[in-house]
XYZ file of C-alpha atoms in Angstrom:
195
model
C 108.379 98.496 101.675
C 109.338 96.802 98.416
C 107.443 95.899 95.263
C 108.747 94.213 92.137
C 107.252 92.661 89.059
C 108.807 91.791 85.718
C 108.753 95.439 84.577
C 108.755 97.624 87.684
C 110.663 97.746 90.952
C 109.799 100.138 93.775
C 111.418 100.530 97.168
C 109.868 103.187 99.395
C 108.808 103.962 102.932
C 105.223 103.273 101.859
C 103.579 102.204 98.609
C 100.060 103.665 98.856
C 98.470 101.523 96.135
C 98.924 98.451 98.339
C 97.746 100.035 101.612
C 94.334 98.509 102.317
C 93.670 101.223 104.923
C 92.992 103.498 101.939
C 89.446 103.398 100.476
C 90.034 102.222 96.901
C 92.693 99.727 97.909
C 90.356 98.227 100.499
C 87.666 97.893 97.824
C 90.146 96.218 95.460
C 90.849 93.730 98.240
C 87.096 93.240 98.692
C 86.151 92.733 95.023
C 89.216 91.334 93.222
C 89.438 87.524 93.379
C 92.675 86.058 94.792
C 93.461 84.254 91.513
C 93.476 87.583 89.578
C 96.833 88.982 90.649
C 97.055 92.725 89.971
C 100.343 94.510 89.319
C 101.162 97.944 90.697
C 100.127 99.409 87.332
C 96.759 97.626 87.476
C 96.050 98.773 91.021
C 97.216 102.292 90.181
C 94.767 102.435 87.266
C 91.881 101.331 89.481
C 92.796 103.945 92.116
C 93.207 106.703 89.499
C 89.976 105.971 87.597
C 87.945 105.603 90.786
C 89.311 108.916 92.094
C 88.542 110.737 88.844
C 85.015 109.359 88.552
C 84.323 110.116 92.205
C 84.842 113.816 91.425
C 82.671 113.941 88.289
C 79.209 115.054 89.379
C 77.357 114.269 86.172
C 76.137 111.018 84.636
C 78.876 108.910 83.064
C 78.890 105.977 80.694
C 81.656 103.677 81.918
C 83.033 100.899 79.735
C 85.512 98.244 80.836
C 87.265 96.462 77.968
C 89.891 94.635 80.029
C 88.735 91.511 81.869
C 91.633 91.645 84.345
C 90.276 94.928 85.713
C 86.620 93.857 86.108
C 86.769 94.464 89.862
C 86.670 98.196 89.111
C 82.959 98.009 88.225
C 81.588 97.400 91.736
C 84.225 99.798 93.113
C 82.982 102.637 90.911
C 79.321 101.783 91.486
C 79.960 101.839 95.246
C 81.647 105.265 95.096
C 79.218 107.057 92.784
C 76.183 109.001 94.029
C 73.156 106.719 93.703
C 71.067 109.607 92.338
C 73.222 109.905 89.221
C 72.027 107.868 86.231
C 75.311 106.261 85.201
C 75.522 103.495 82.622
C 77.942 100.569 82.816
C 79.254 98.488 79.925
C 81.500 95.422 79.940
C 83.203 93.417 77.217
C 82.240 90.161 78.958
C 79.443 88.965 81.206
C 81.805 86.427 82.768
C 83.030 88.971 85.301
C 86.282 88.380 87.135
C 85.043 89.617 90.497
C 85.171 88.023 93.939
C 81.735 86.512 94.492
C 79.855 88.298 97.250
C 76.363 89.521 97.944
C 77.580 93.134 97.961
C 79.204 92.810 94.518
C 76.071 91.155 93.138
C 73.782 93.815 94.630
C 75.933 96.649 93.282
C 76.021 95.189 89.771
C 72.304 94.367 89.727
C 71.519 97.935 90.856
C 72.957 99.412 87.635
C 71.973 96.673 85.165
C 75.241 96.699 83.161
C 75.227 96.038 79.435
C 77.438 93.157 78.265
C 79.097 92.647 74.879
C 81.218 89.944 73.279
C 83.572 92.372 71.516
C 84.914 95.782 72.451
C 83.890 97.288 69.104
C 80.252 96.360 69.898
C 80.603 98.010 73.294
C 81.938 101.171 71.617
C 79.073 101.278 69.118
C 76.635 101.250 72.022
C 78.395 103.525 74.513
C 78.949 106.336 72.014
C 75.218 106.510 71.201
C 74.572 108.448 74.399
C 75.585 111.986 75.318
C 77.013 111.200 78.767
C 80.649 111.662 79.713
C 82.278 108.452 78.448
C 85.090 106.800 80.407
C 86.695 103.724 78.844
C 89.385 101.324 80.032
C 91.240 99.188 77.486
C 94.082 96.719 77.432
C 96.872 97.892 75.108
C 96.353 94.741 72.996
C 92.993 96.101 71.794
C 94.613 98.769 69.605
C 91.937 98.847 66.889
C 89.170 99.564 69.412
C 91.376 102.101 71.205
C 91.824 103.989 67.916
C 88.074 103.837 67.242
C 87.411 105.267 70.716
C 90.000 108.028 70.185
C 88.302 108.977 66.903
C 84.970 109.207 68.728
C 86.437 111.283 71.551
C 88.008 113.746 69.118
C 84.626 115.484 68.906
C 83.222 115.047 72.429
C 84.069 114.884 76.120
C 85.357 111.718 77.711
C 88.397 109.795 78.879
C 90.360 106.668 78.064
C 92.757 104.760 80.293
C 95.015 102.160 78.698
C 96.222 99.196 80.745
C 99.664 98.168 79.501
C 100.841 95.367 81.818
C 103.705 94.262 79.540
C 104.980 97.836 78.962
C 104.424 97.623 75.212
C 105.488 100.532 73.033
C 102.795 103.248 72.883
C 104.437 105.306 70.107
C 101.835 104.344 67.474
C 99.001 105.405 69.779
C 100.808 108.657 70.563
C 101.156 109.419 66.835
C 97.510 108.525 66.222
C 96.449 110.934 68.985
C 98.699 113.718 67.704
C 97.126 113.363 64.252
C 93.767 114.022 65.958
C 95.219 116.956 67.971
C 94.733 114.972 71.195
C 97.383 114.592 73.884
C 98.034 111.047 75.108
C 99.479 111.037 78.624
C 102.065 108.252 78.841
C 102.594 107.372 82.505
C 105.856 106.131 84.013
C 104.143 102.874 85.033
C 103.500 102.023 81.354
C 99.808 102.927 81.333
C 98.378 105.822 79.355
C 95.466 108.242 79.707
C 93.554 110.556 77.424
C 91.213 113.244 78.755
C 88.775 115.438 76.809
C 86.977 117.960 79.038
């Protein structure tokens, strides 16, 4: 099997992130619209975040600040225990999700909060005491730094979508100044975990 985009080339017996026989990948196929092409990095982020949140058995406040990854919202809602009082936040109410009754029902069931700007989303999400999980696009560096400052004193996680493989050195230095370790992944994305 082969995969290639402008920044990454993979040749392997199997590339799991594209195998729709796997649960998260099948849900990506179900909820991501055909005109929103996802790279290996994008799909890997969705698989990773969904897997992590599936194993957290406490209420979370989940914020998506990257419109290209909107399809993760119904995926996470679908995988979380319905008895947990999660909160969902999005930087846009014009969701890039394949239109379906299931997607609509999942989103309506959690009544997500929508914001025009990521900084507004951050102001709201950090008012609660739940475990915060945020996804950003690397281009939103100011909001990423604001979120890192907030996480320096509480539990939570950040995943950074970096589809153009931009340099993450400034974010790494910012994290080190806060005594936080930024995990820079080989696919160009980055993660930060505070447990």
